[in-house]
Amino acid sequence: MEYIVETKHLTKSFGKEKAVSNLEMKIPKGEIYGFLGPNGAGKTTTIRMLLGLMRPTSGSVQLFGKDMKNNRIEILKNVGSLVENPSYYPHLTAKENLEASRKILNVPKKRIDEVLQQVRLHEVANKKVKGFSLGMKQRLGIAAAMLHQPELLILDEPTNGLDPSGIIEMRQLIQSLPEEYGMTVLISSHLLSEIDQMATRVGVVSKGKMIFQDSIETMRKFAQASIQVKVNDNEAAWRSLLANGQKADLEKESVTLQAEDDEQVAASIRYLVQLGFSIYRVQEEKRSLENIFLEMTKEEQAG
Amino acid sequence: MFSVINSEWYKLRKSKVLFLLLVAPLIGLFIGLANSSIEIEEINAWHEKLVMMNFTYAILFLPLISGVLASVICKYEHQEGGWKQLMALPVTRGKVFLSKYLLLILLMLAMQLMYLVSIYLVGVIEGITDPFPMDIVWKSIFGGWVATLPLIALQLWVSIAFKSFAAPFAINVIFTLPTILVINSERFGPYYPWGQPFLMMNIGGSTGDVFFVPWDQILTVVGSSFLIFFIGGYLYFQKKAI
Ligand SMILES: Nc1ncnc2c1ncn2[C@@H]1O[C@H](COP(=O)(O)OP(=O)(O)O)[C@@H](O)[C@H]1O
Ligand SMILES: [Mg+2]
C-alpha cells in the first residue's frame, strides 16, 4: 500500500525521557487520520518531526514516499500545517498574514480570498490579528495551511478554543477536503468524540507509543454493544445458552450475551423462551469509546 | 530566495519602524546645522561638517538603529509562533537567515545614502562653496557601511537567540555607549565591533587607501569578525529548536 505518511521507529528523547518512542505511523492517501492521545502523549512532538521542525533522535519520517531528511523543501511544498497554538504575526491583518506566506509559496493572490472565505474570515480580512479571538486565530491558521492546496494537511488540535458551532463548521470543512481536493488529513486531538466524528482512521498514542492503529470501524467494533438479559434464574439460563453454543457471561443479576448481530440475539431469546424461562428485561449496554480509550491507555500503563 | 526576501520586506515594512532609518540622517543634519558658528581652519569647509556629523552618527546612531532593526525583524517571529509558521513553509533555515541579513544590510545602506543627502543638504543650506569632496565622502559612507556588516550579523544572532525585545536592545546599548572610550584605546579600539563604523567613517585617517582604515586592518578585523558573527549566527539558527 502507498502511504502518504509513514514513520519508522520514530523516536525523540528529551534528556532521558522519550517523548516519542518507536512510533510507526501509517496514513494511506485520502484518509482523515485521527491522531488521538491524552495531553503529553507526544502528538505535537511527532507532528514537529513530520514537518522537519525537529530532528528525530532516531528513526525516519517519509512523506509521499520521500525521506524527510533529504527532501524537506520538496515535501513541504505539498504540506499545510497548524502546529499547537495558532501562529500569526500580530502586527499584520488576516490578509497580510496570508500574504506573507503567499509570497514564499508562490500561489496566485486570489487564493487568499478563497481560503478566507472557506474559514469565514472574509469579513475581518483587513483587521489586525492581534484583536482576534482564539477561535478566529485558529481559523486563520487553517486558512494559512490550505493556502497552497496541499496534498497533506496536518492539524494539531485544531478545534482548541473553538466554540461548539465553530467546531461543527471545522468538522464539516475538514470532512469535505478529501472528497473535494483529494487531500489527506492528519488531525490530532485529546478528545475521542471529536476524532470519532471526523476520522476514517485512528492512531492512538500514549506515553509516546502507538497503542492502536486501524480503521475507525475496527475501533468501533471494540465498542460493540453487549446485550444484557435478566431472567428468573440467571444461572440456569446462562448454562443453557452455553450448552446451545452462545457465548455468554454470568453477571450478578443478569446474563450478558456476546452476540455478533441482531439475529443471534433474537435466536438466543427465542431459545430461552422455549425453555420456559421468564424474561424480565433485555437491554443493550454500550461501551463508550471513551471507555475503550481509557482501557487501551490503562493496558499500556500496566504493561 | 527573492521570494523569501520579498516576504521579509513585506513583514518589516508593515511593522512601521522604517521611519527609524530617517532618524539618524535627520539628527546628522541638525548637528551639521547647529554647529555652524565654530570655524576650524580647514582646506575644505566640508571637512569640518563631516567631522562633526560623523561623530554622533557613527558612534551612536548607526549601531543603535541597526540593532533595533535586527530586533524588530526577529520580534514578530518570536511573538506568536512566527518561526514555527515560517519554518513549516518550503524554505530552508539558511535562506531565512540570509534573507533577514541581506534585508538588514540593504536598509543600512539606504540609511547611509540618506545620510549622504544630509551632508549635502547641510552644505547647501550653509552655502558652502568649496567643491564637494566626493571621494572622501564616498569613503566615509561606503566604509561605514562595510564596517556595520559584522555588527549587523552579531545583532541578528543575538536577536534570534533572545525571545524578548528588550534583551538584544539592552545588550546593544551596553556595548554602544563605551565606544567613545574604546576607540581612543590603541590596543582595543581597532578590534571593537561597535567602534568599526566610526573608524571607517572618520575622515582624516590614512588617505592613501581605499578606505580611511588600512586595508590589512579592514581585512583582519572587519573581515574576520564578519565571518565569526555570520557563521556563528547561521549555525546557531540551523540548530535552534523551534
Ligand atoms: N522542547 C521540549 N523539551 C523537553 N520536553 C518536551 C519538549 N517538548 C515536549 N516535551 C515533553 O514531551 C512530552 C510530549 O509532549 P507533546 O508532544 O507536546 O504532547 P501532546 O502534544 O500529545 O500533548 C511531554 O512530556 C512534554 O513535556
Ligand atoms: Mg500537543
PDB file of N, CA and C in Angstrom, chain B residues 148-241:
ATOM      1  N   THR B 148      29.633  48.064   9.272  1.00  0.00           N
ATOM      2  CA  THR B 148      28.472  47.583  10.019  1.00  0.00           C
ATOM      3  C   THR B 148      28.139  46.128   9.683  1.00  0.00           C
ATOM      4  N   LEU B 149      28.738  45.588   8.619  1.00  0.00           N
ATOM      5  CA  LEU B 149      28.368  44.223   8.215  1.00  0.00           C
ATOM      6  C   LEU B 149      28.566  43.188   9.321  1.00  0.00           C
ATOM      7  N   PRO B 150      29.748  43.179   9.994  1.00  0.00           N
ATOM      8  CA  PRO B 150      29.876  42.207  11.097  1.00  0.00           C
ATOM      9  C   PRO B 150      28.970  42.546  12.270  1.00  0.00           C
ATOM     10  N   LEU B 151      28.827  43.837  12.534  1.00  0.00           N
ATOM     11  CA  LEU B 151      27.998  44.256  13.658  1.00  0.00           C
ATOM     12  C   LEU B 151      26.562  43.772  13.470  1.00  0.00           C
ATOM     13  N   ILE B 152      26.032  43.915  12.253  1.00  0.00           N
ATOM     14  CA  ILE B 152      24.652  43.505  11.994  1.00  0.00           C
ATOM     15  C   ILE B 152      24.518  41.979  12.120  1.00  0.00           C
ATOM     16  N   ALA B 153      25.536  41.257  11.674  1.00  0.00           N
ATOM     17  CA  ALA B 153      25.491  39.794  11.810  1.00  0.00           C
ATOM     18  C   ALA B 153      25.386  39.411  13.280  1.00  0.00           C
ATOM     19  N   LEU B 154      26.176  40.122  14.109  1.00  0.00           N
ATOM     20  CA  LEU B 154      26.141  39.843  15.536  1.00  0.00           C
ATOM     21  C   LEU B 154      24.776  40.214  16.128  1.00  0.00           C
ATOM     22  N   GLN B 155      24.268  41.370  15.720  1.00  0.00           N
ATOM     23  CA  GLN B 155      22.970  41.813  16.242  1.00  0.00           C
ATOM     24  C   GLN B 155      21.845  40.864  15.832  1.00  0.00           C
ATOM     25  N   LEU B 156      21.937  40.333  14.625  1.00  0.00           N
ATOM     26  CA  LEU B 156      20.912  39.396  14.164  1.00  0.00           C
ATOM     27  C   LEU B 156      20.979  38.104  14.987  1.00  0.00           C
ATOM     28  N   TRP B 157      22.181  37.649  15.226  1.00  0.00           N
ATOM     29  CA  TRP B 157      22.402  36.436  16.021  1.00  0.00           C
ATOM     30  C   TRP B 157      21.759  36.595  17.411  1.00  0.00           C
ATOM     31  N   VAL B 158      22.104  37.712  18.059  1.00  0.00           N
ATOM     32  CA  VAL B 158      21.574  37.965  19.408  1.00  0.00           C
ATOM     33  C   VAL B 158      20.043  38.072  19.372  1.00  0.00           C
ATOM     34  N   SER B 159      19.528  38.717  18.341  1.00  0.00           N
ATOM     35  CA  SER B 159      18.070  38.903  18.261  1.00  0.00           C
ATOM     36  C   SER B 159      17.341  37.588  18.032  1.00  0.00           C
ATOM     37  N   ILE B 160      17.975  36.681  17.307  1.00  0.00           N
ATOM     38  CA  ILE B 160      17.355  35.364  17.100  1.00  0.00           C
ATOM     39  C   ILE B 160      17.378  34.583  18.414  1.00  0.00           C
ATOM     40  N   ALA B 161      18.466  34.752  19.163  1.00  0.00           N
ATOM     41  CA  ALA B 161      18.639  33.962  20.377  1.00  0.00           C
ATOM     42  C   ALA B 161      17.689  34.376  21.497  1.00  0.00           C
ATOM     43  N   PHE B 162      17.410  35.689  21.593  1.00  0.00           N
ATOM     44  CA  PHE B 162      16.577  36.149  22.711  1.00  0.00           C
ATOM     45  C   PHE B 162      15.146  36.380  22.273  1.00  0.00           C
ATOM     46  N   LYS B 163      14.244  35.795  23.021  1.00  0.00           N
ATOM     47  CA  LYS B 163      12.836  35.942  22.695  1.00  0.00           C
ATOM     48  C   LYS B 163      12.342  37.347  22.985  1.00  0.00           C
ATOM     49  N   SER B 164      12.873  37.945  24.033  1.00  0.00           N
ATOM     50  CA  SER B 164      12.386  39.267  24.409  1.00  0.00           C
ATOM     51  C   SER B 164      13.028  40.330  23.530  1.00  0.00           C
ATOM     52  N   PHE B 165      12.300  41.404  23.340  1.00  0.00           N
ATOM     53  CA  PHE B 165      12.788  42.505  22.526  1.00  0.00           C
ATOM     54  C   PHE B 165      13.810  43.313  23.307  1.00  0.00           C
ATOM     55  N   ALA B 166      13.600  43.378  24.616  1.00  0.00           N
ATOM     56  CA  ALA B 166      14.429  44.233  25.459  1.00  0.00           C
ATOM     57  C   ALA B 166      15.872  43.739  25.554  1.00  0.00           C
ATOM     58  N   ALA B 167      16.045  42.409  25.624  1.00  0.00           N
ATOM     59  CA  ALA B 167      17.386  41.867  25.860  1.00  0.00           C
ATOM     60  C   ALA B 167      18.394  42.289  24.783  1.00  0.00           C
ATOM     61  N   PRO B 168      18.109  42.031  23.497  1.00  0.00           N
ATOM     62  CA  PRO B 168      19.091  42.440  22.488  1.00  0.00           C
ATOM     63  C   PRO B 168      19.299  43.951  22.463  1.00  0.00           C
ATOM     64  N   PHE B 169      18.228  44.675  22.748  1.00  0.00           N
ATOM     65  CA  PHE B 169      18.343  46.134  22.751  1.00  0.00           C
ATOM     66  C   PHE B 169      19.284  46.585  23.865  1.00  0.00           C
ATOM     67  N   ALA B 170      19.073  46.023  25.058  1.00  0.00           N
ATOM     68  CA  ALA B 170      19.915  46.381  26.201  1.00  0.00           C
ATOM     69  C   ALA B 170      21.379  46.033  25.918  1.00  0.00           C
ATOM     70  N   ILE B 171      21.585  44.847  25.378  1.00  0.00           N
ATOM     71  CA  ILE B 171      22.962  44.428  25.076  1.00  0.00           C
ATOM     72  C   ILE B 171      23.603  45.416  24.106  1.00  0.00           C
ATOM     73  N   ASN B 172      22.826  45.786  23.109  1.00  0.00           N
ATOM     74  CA  ASN B 172      23.343  46.702  22.099  1.00  0.00           C
ATOM     75  C   ASN B 172      23.711  48.060  22.709  1.00  0.00           C
ATOM     76  N   VAL B 173      22.852  48.566  23.574  1.00  0.00           N
ATOM     77  CA  VAL B 173      23.128  49.860  24.214  1.00  0.00           C
ATOM     78  C   VAL B 173      24.374  49.760  25.087  1.00  0.00           C
ATOM     79  N   ILE B 174      24.447  48.663  25.841  1.00  0.00           N
ATOM     80  CA  ILE B 174      25.578  48.482  26.752  1.00  0.00           C
ATOM     81  C   ILE B 174      26.913  48.483  25.996  1.00  0.00           C
ATOM     82  N   PHE B 175      26.901  47.893  24.807  1.00  0.00           N
ATOM     83  CA  PHE B 175      28.155  47.853  24.050  1.00  0.00           C
ATOM     84  C   PHE B 175      28.373  49.091  23.185  1.00  0.00           C
ATOM     85  N   THR B 176      27.300  49.830  22.941  1.00  0.00           N
ATOM     86  CA  THR B 176      27.441  51.029  22.110  1.00  0.00           C
ATOM     87  C   THR B 176      28.007  52.195  22.920  1.00  0.00           C
ATOM     88  N   LEU B 177      27.504  52.356  24.149  1.00  0.00           N
ATOM     89  CA  LEU B 177      27.877  53.522  24.936  1.00  0.00           C
ATOM     90  C   LEU B 177      29.385  53.656  25.183  1.00  0.00           C
ATOM     91  N   PRO B 178      30.102  52.576  25.519  1.00  0.00           N
ATOM     92  CA  PRO B 178      31.538  52.770  25.791  1.00  0.00           C
ATOM     93  C   PRO B 178      32.377  52.996  24.544  1.00  0.00           C
ATOM     94  N   THR B 179      31.729  52.994  23.361  1.00  0.00           N
ATOM     95  CA  THR B 179      32.500  53.108  22.129  1.00  0.00           C
ATOM     96  C   THR B 179      33.434  54.325  22.143  1.00  0.00           C
ATOM     97  N   ILE B 180      32.908  55.446  22.662  1.00  0.00           N
ATOM     98  CA  ILE B 180      33.702  56.681  22.690  1.00  0.00           C
ATOM     99  C   ILE B 180      35.033  56.461  23.409  1.00  0.00           C
ATOM    100  N   LEU B 181      34.955  55.716  24.499  1.00  0.00           N
ATOM    101  CA  LEU B 181      36.176  55.434  25.254  1.00  0.00           C
ATOM    102  C   LEU B 181      37.057  54.423  24.529  1.00  0.00           C
ATOM    103  N   VAL B 182      36.417  53.381  24.053  1.00  0.00           N
ATOM    104  CA  VAL B 182      37.197  52.268  23.499  1.00  0.00           C
ATOM    105  C   VAL B 182      37.969  52.681  22.250  1.00  0.00           C
ATOM    106  N   ILE B 183      37.333  53.501  21.382  1.00  0.00           N
ATOM    107  CA  ILE B 183      38.046  53.838  20.146  1.00  0.00           C
ATOM    108  C   ILE B 183      39.307  54.652  20.401  1.00  0.00           C
ATOM    109  N   ASN B 184      39.399  55.270  21.578  1.00  0.00           N
ATOM    110  CA  ASN B 184      40.611  56.015  21.891  1.00  0.00           C
ATOM    111  C   ASN B 184      41.732  55.122  22.398  1.00  0.00           C
ATOM    112  N   SER B 185      41.371  53.881  22.660  1.00  0.00           N
ATOM    113  CA  SER B 185      42.397  52.955  23.116  1.00  0.00           C
ATOM    114  C   SER B 185      43.109  52.364  21.908  1.00  0.00           C
ATOM    115  N   GLU B 186      44.414  52.489  21.899  1.00  0.00           N
ATOM    116  CA  GLU B 186      45.182  51.982  20.766  1.00  0.00           C
ATOM    117  C   GLU B 186      45.113  50.471  20.691  1.00  0.00           C
ATOM    118  N   ARG B 187      44.989  49.854  21.872  1.00  0.00           N
ATOM    119  CA  ARG B 187      45.038  48.398  21.911  1.00  0.00           C
ATOM    120  C   ARG B 187      43.714  47.775  21.497  1.00  0.00           C
ATOM    121  N   PHE B 188      42.604  48.308  22.073  1.00  0.00           N
ATOM    122  CA  PHE B 188      41.310  47.651  21.831  1.00  0.00           C
ATOM    123  C   PHE B 188      40.520  48.306  20.694  1.00  0.00           C
ATOM    124  N   GLY B 189      40.759  49.592  20.521  1.00  0.00           N
ATOM    125  CA  GLY B 189      39.991  50.362  19.541  1.00  0.00           C
ATOM    126  C   GLY B 189      39.783  49.654  18.208  1.00  0.00           C
ATOM    127  N   PRO B 190      40.862  49.204  17.589  1.00  0.00           N
ATOM    128  CA  PRO B 190      40.701  48.620  16.252  1.00  0.00           C
ATOM    129  C   PRO B 190      39.918  47.302  16.238  1.00  0.00           C
ATOM    130  N   TYR B 191      39.707  46.707  17.416  1.00  0.00           N
ATOM    131  CA  TYR B 191      39.063  45.382  17.427  1.00  0.00           C
ATOM    132  C   TYR B 191      37.632  45.399  17.951  1.00  0.00           C
ATOM    133  N   TYR B 192      37.132  46.568  18.305  1.00  0.00           N
ATOM    134  CA  TYR B 192      35.818  46.651  18.914  1.00  0.00           C
ATOM    135  C   TYR B 192      34.754  46.776  17.820  1.00  0.00           C
ATOM    136  N   PRO B 193      33.862  45.764  17.691  1.00  0.00           N
ATOM    137  CA  PRO B 193      32.905  45.779  16.577  1.00  0.00           C
ATOM    138  C   PRO B 193      32.079  47.057  16.515  1.00  0.00           C
ATOM    139  N   TRP B 194      31.694  47.560  17.699  1.00  0.00           N
ATOM    140  CA  TRP B 194      30.835  48.749  17.717  1.00  0.00           C
ATOM    141  C   TRP B 194      31.609  50.008  17.315  1.00  0.00           C
ATOM    142  N   GLY B 195      32.933  49.922  17.392  1.00  0.00           N
ATOM    143  CA  GLY B 195      33.744  51.078  17.039  1.00  0.00           C
ATOM    144  C   GLY B 195      34.089  51.146  15.560  1.00  0.00           C
ATOM    145  N   GLN B 196      33.932  50.033  14.883  1.00  0.00           N
ATOM    146  CA  GLN B 196      34.339  49.974  13.477  1.00  0.00           C
ATOM    147  C   GLN B 196      33.680  51.038  12.591  1.00  0.00           C
ATOM    148  N   PRO B 197      32.367  51.233  12.703  1.00  0.00           N
ATOM    149  CA  PRO B 197      31.752  52.220  11.808  1.00  0.00           C
ATOM    150  C   PRO B 197      32.414  53.595  11.947  1.00  0.00           C
ATOM    151  N   PHE B 198      32.693  53.994  13.191  1.00  0.00           N
ATOM    152  CA  PHE B 198      33.299  55.302  13.353  1.00  0.00           C
ATOM    153  C   PHE B 198      34.691  55.338  12.734  1.00  0.00           C
ATOM    154  N   LEU B 199      35.470  54.312  13.024  1.00  0.00           N
ATOM    155  CA  LEU B 199      36.835  54.297  12.499  1.00  0.00           C
ATOM    156  C   LEU B 199      36.837  54.364  10.978  1.00  0.00           C
ATOM    157  N   MET B 200      35.868  53.699  10.377  1.00  0.00           N
ATOM    158  CA  MET B 200      35.818  53.669   8.913  1.00  0.00           C
ATOM    159  C   MET B 200      35.261  54.971   8.337  1.00  0.00           C
ATOM    160  N   MET B 201      34.432  55.652   9.115  1.00  0.00           N
ATOM    161  CA  MET B 201      33.821  56.872   8.590  1.00  0.00           C
ATOM    162  C   MET B 201      34.650  58.096   8.892  1.00  0.00           C
ATOM    163  N   ASN B 202      35.514  57.976   9.877  1.00  0.00           N
ATOM    164  CA  ASN B 202      36.296  59.123  10.318  1.00  0.00           C
ATOM    165  C   ASN B 202      37.251  59.579   9.221  1.00  0.00           C
ATOM    166  N   ILE B 203      36.970  60.726   8.672  1.00  0.00           N
ATOM    167  CA  ILE B 203      37.857  61.221   7.626  1.00  0.00           C
ATOM    168  C   ILE B 203      39.159  61.641   8.272  1.00  0.00           C
ATOM    169  N   GLY B 204      40.181  61.702   7.487  1.00  0.00           N
ATOM    170  CA  GLY B 204      41.448  62.100   8.067  1.00  0.00           C
ATOM    171  C   GLY B 204      42.258  60.917   8.538  1.00  0.00           C
ATOM    172  N   GLY B 205      41.747  59.739   8.319  1.00  0.00           N
ATOM    173  CA  GLY B 205      42.564  58.552   8.531  1.00  0.00           C
ATOM    174  C   GLY B 205      43.553  58.494   7.386  1.00  0.00           C
ATOM    175  N   SER B 206      44.148  57.363   7.159  1.00  0.00           N
ATOM    176  CA  SER B 206      45.127  57.256   6.094  1.00  0.00           C
ATOM    177  C   SER B 206      44.427  57.469   4.754  1.00  0.00           C
ATOM    178  N   THR B 207      44.791  58.527   4.059  1.00  0.00           N
ATOM    179  CA  THR B 207      44.061  58.908   2.862  1.00  0.00           C
ATOM    180  C   THR B 207      44.530  58.152   1.630  1.00  0.00           C
ATOM    181  N   GLY B 208      45.634  57.493   1.751  1.00  0.00           N
ATOM    182  CA  GLY B 208      46.153  56.792   0.586  1.00  0.00           C
ATOM    183  C   GLY B 208      45.365  55.542   0.234  1.00  0.00           C
ATOM    184  N   ASP B 209      44.694  54.969   1.210  1.00  0.00           N
ATOM    185  CA  ASP B 209      43.979  53.719   0.987  1.00  0.00           C
ATOM    186  C   ASP B 209      42.600  53.965   0.386  1.00  0.00           C
ATOM    187  N   VAL B 210      41.961  52.860   0.048  1.00  0.00           N
ATOM    188  CA  VAL B 210      40.604  52.966  -0.485  1.00  0.00           C
ATOM    189  C   VAL B 210      39.677  53.504   0.606  1.00  0.00           C
ATOM    190  N   PHE B 211      39.835  52.988   1.817  1.00  0.00           N
ATOM    191  CA  PHE B 211      39.055  53.485   2.954  1.00  0.00           C
ATOM    192  C   PHE B 211      39.962  54.258   3.890  1.00  0.00           C
ATOM    193  N   PHE B 212      39.385  54.802   4.959  1.00  0.00           N
ATOM    194  CA  PHE B 212      40.170  55.579   5.916  1.00  0.00           C
ATOM    195  C   PHE B 212      40.902  54.698   6.913  1.00  0.00           C
ATOM    196  N   VAL B 213      40.764  53.428   6.732  1.00  0.00           N
ATOM    197  CA  VAL B 213      41.439  52.488   7.608  1.00  0.00           C
ATOM    198  C   VAL B 213      42.295  51.613   6.707  1.00  0.00           C
ATOM    199  N   PRO B 214      43.510  51.295   7.141  1.00  0.00           N
ATOM    200  CA  PRO B 214      44.374  50.488   6.262  1.00  0.00           C
ATOM    201  C   PRO B 214      43.717  49.158   5.878  1.00  0.00           C
ATOM    202  N   TRP B 215      44.006  48.727   4.672  1.00  0.00           N
ATOM    203  CA  TRP B 215      43.410  47.504   4.133  1.00  0.00           C
ATOM    204  C   TRP B 215      43.569  46.302   5.045  1.00  0.00           C
ATOM    205  N   ASP B 216      44.786  46.147   5.551  1.00  0.00           N
ATOM    206  CA  ASP B 216      45.008  44.924   6.341  1.00  0.00           C
ATOM    207  C   ASP B 216      44.157  44.920   7.600  1.00  0.00           C
ATOM    208  N   GLN B 217      43.910  46.135   8.117  1.00  0.00           N
ATOM    209  CA  GLN B 217      43.058  46.189   9.310  1.00  0.00           C
ATOM    210  C   GLN B 217      41.613  45.862   8.956  1.00  0.00           C
ATOM    211  N   ILE B 218      41.173  46.343   7.807  1.00  0.00           N
ATOM    212  CA  ILE B 218      39.807  46.032   7.378  1.00  0.00           C
ATOM    213  C   ILE B 218      39.653  44.527   7.222  1.00  0.00           C
ATOM    214  N   LEU B 219      40.627  43.979   6.506  1.00  0.00           N
ATOM    215  CA  LEU B 219      40.536  42.555   6.219  1.00  0.00           C
ATOM    216  C   LEU B 219      40.552  41.729   7.491  1.00  0.00           C
ATOM    217  N   THR B 220      41.460  42.055   8.372  1.00  0.00           N
ATOM    218  CA  THR B 220      41.570  41.220   9.569  1.00  0.00           C
ATOM    219  C   THR B 220      40.420  41.472  10.534  1.00  0.00           C
ATOM    220  N   VAL B 221      40.191  42.726  10.857  1.00  0.00           N
ATOM    221  CA  VAL B 221      39.179  42.988  11.880  1.00  0.00           C
ATOM    222  C   VAL B 221      37.769  42.849  11.332  1.00  0.00           C
ATOM    223  N   VAL B 222      37.451  43.631  10.301  1.00  0.00           N
ATOM    224  CA  VAL B 222      36.094  43.593   9.773  1.00  0.00           C
ATOM    225  C   VAL B 222      35.809  42.234   9.125  1.00  0.00           C
ATOM    226  N   GLY B 223      36.745  41.781   8.328  1.00  0.00           N
ATOM    227  CA  GLY B 223      36.553  40.508   7.616  1.00  0.00           C
ATOM    228  C   GLY B 223      36.388  39.341   8.566  1.00  0.00           C
ATOM    229  N   SER B 224      37.316  39.235   9.511  1.00  0.00           N
ATOM    230  CA  SER B 224      37.243  38.046  10.360  1.00  0.00           C
ATOM    231  C   SER B 224      36.084  38.140  11.342  1.00  0.00           C
ATOM    232  N   SER B 225      35.778  39.359  11.842  1.00  0.00           N
ATOM    233  CA  SER B 225      34.641  39.424  12.757  1.00  0.00           C
ATOM    234  C   SER B 225      33.343  39.165  11.993  1.00  0.00           C
ATOM    235  N   PHE B 226      33.292  39.587  10.726  1.00  0.00           N
ATOM    236  CA  PHE B 226      32.110  39.262   9.921  1.00  0.00           C
ATOM    237  C   PHE B 226      31.950  37.746   9.818  1.00  0.00           C
ATOM    238  N   LEU B 227      33.042  37.071   9.481  1.00  0.00           N
ATOM    239  CA  LEU B 227      32.957  35.615   9.323  1.00  0.00           C
ATOM    240  C   LEU B 227      32.512  34.940  10.612  1.00  0.00           C
ATOM    241  N   ILE B 228      33.114  35.377  11.728  1.00  0.00           N
ATOM    242  CA  ILE B 228      32.777  34.760  13.013  1.00  0.00           C
ATOM    243  C   ILE B 228      31.305  34.965  13.348  1.00  0.00           C
ATOM    244  N   PHE B 229      30.846  36.213  13.225  1.00  0.00           N
ATOM    245  CA  PHE B 229      29.470  36.511  13.635  1.00  0.00           C
ATOM    246  C   PHE B 229      28.457  35.923  12.664  1.00  0.00           C
ATOM    247  N   PHE B 230      28.767  35.990  11.387  1.00  0.00           N
ATOM    248  CA  PHE B 230      27.797  35.492  10.410  1.00  0.00           C
ATOM    249  C   PHE B 230      27.676  33.970  10.505  1.00  0.00           C
ATOM    250  N   ILE B 231      28.809  33.307  10.506  1.00  0.00           N
ATOM    251  CA  ILE B 231      28.774  31.838  10.566  1.00  0.00           C
ATOM    252  C   ILE B 231      28.204  31.378  11.907  1.00  0.00           C
ATOM    253  N   GLY B 232      28.593  32.087  12.965  1.00  0.00           N
ATOM    254  CA  GLY B 232      28.069  31.745  14.292  1.00  0.00           C
ATOM    255  C   GLY B 232      26.558  31.834  14.341  1.00  0.00           C
ATOM    256  N   GLY B 233      26.015  32.950  13.847  1.00  0.00           N
ATOM    257  CA  GLY B 233      24.576  33.148  13.856  1.00  0.00           C
ATOM    258  C   GLY B 233      23.872  32.145  12.947  1.00  0.00           C
ATOM    259  N   TYR B 234      24.487  31.909  11.804  1.00  0.00           N
ATOM    260  CA  TYR B 234      23.923  30.986  10.824  1.00  0.00           C
ATOM    261  C   TYR B 234      23.804  29.575  11.418  1.00  0.00           C
ATOM    262  N   LEU B 235      24.889  29.137  12.018  1.00  0.00           N
ATOM    263  CA  LEU B 235      24.876  27.784  12.604  1.00  0.00           C
ATOM    264  C   LEU B 235      23.935  27.724  13.802  1.00  0.00           C
ATOM    265  N   TYR B 236      23.936  28.799  14.586  1.00  0.00           N
ATOM    266  CA  TYR B 236      23.036  28.829  15.743  1.00  0.00           C
ATOM    267  C   TYR B 236      21.589  28.647  15.286  1.00  0.00           C
ATOM    268  N   PHE B 237      21.222  29.355  14.232  1.00  0.00           N
ATOM    269  CA  PHE B 237      19.846  29.299  13.738  1.00  0.00           C
ATOM    270  C   PHE B 237      19.523  27.912  13.168  1.00  0.00           C
ATOM    271  N   GLN B 238      20.514  27.290  12.529  1.00  0.00           N
ATOM    272  CA  GLN B 238      20.297  25.938  11.991  1.00  0.00           C
ATOM    273  C   GLN B 238      19.902  24.958  13.091  1.00  0.00           C
ATOM    274  N   LYS B 239      20.525  25.145  14.266  1.00  0.00           N
ATOM    275  CA  LYS B 239      20.357  24.165  15.336  1.00  0.00           C
ATOM    276  C   LYS B 239      19.236  24.526  16.298  1.00  0.00           C
ATOM    277  N   LYS B 240      18.808  25.781  16.237  1.00  0.00           N
ATOM    278  CA  LYS B 240      17.808  26.273  17.199  1.00  0.00           C
ATOM    279  C   LYS B 240      16.550  25.414  17.157  1.00  0.00           C
ATOM    280  N   ALA B 241      16.075  25.004  18.335  1.00  0.00           N
ATOM    281  CA  ALA B 241      14.834  24.237  18.411  1.00  0.00           C
ATOM    282  C   ALA B 241      13.649  25.177  18.206  1.00  0.00           C
TER     283      ALA B 241
END
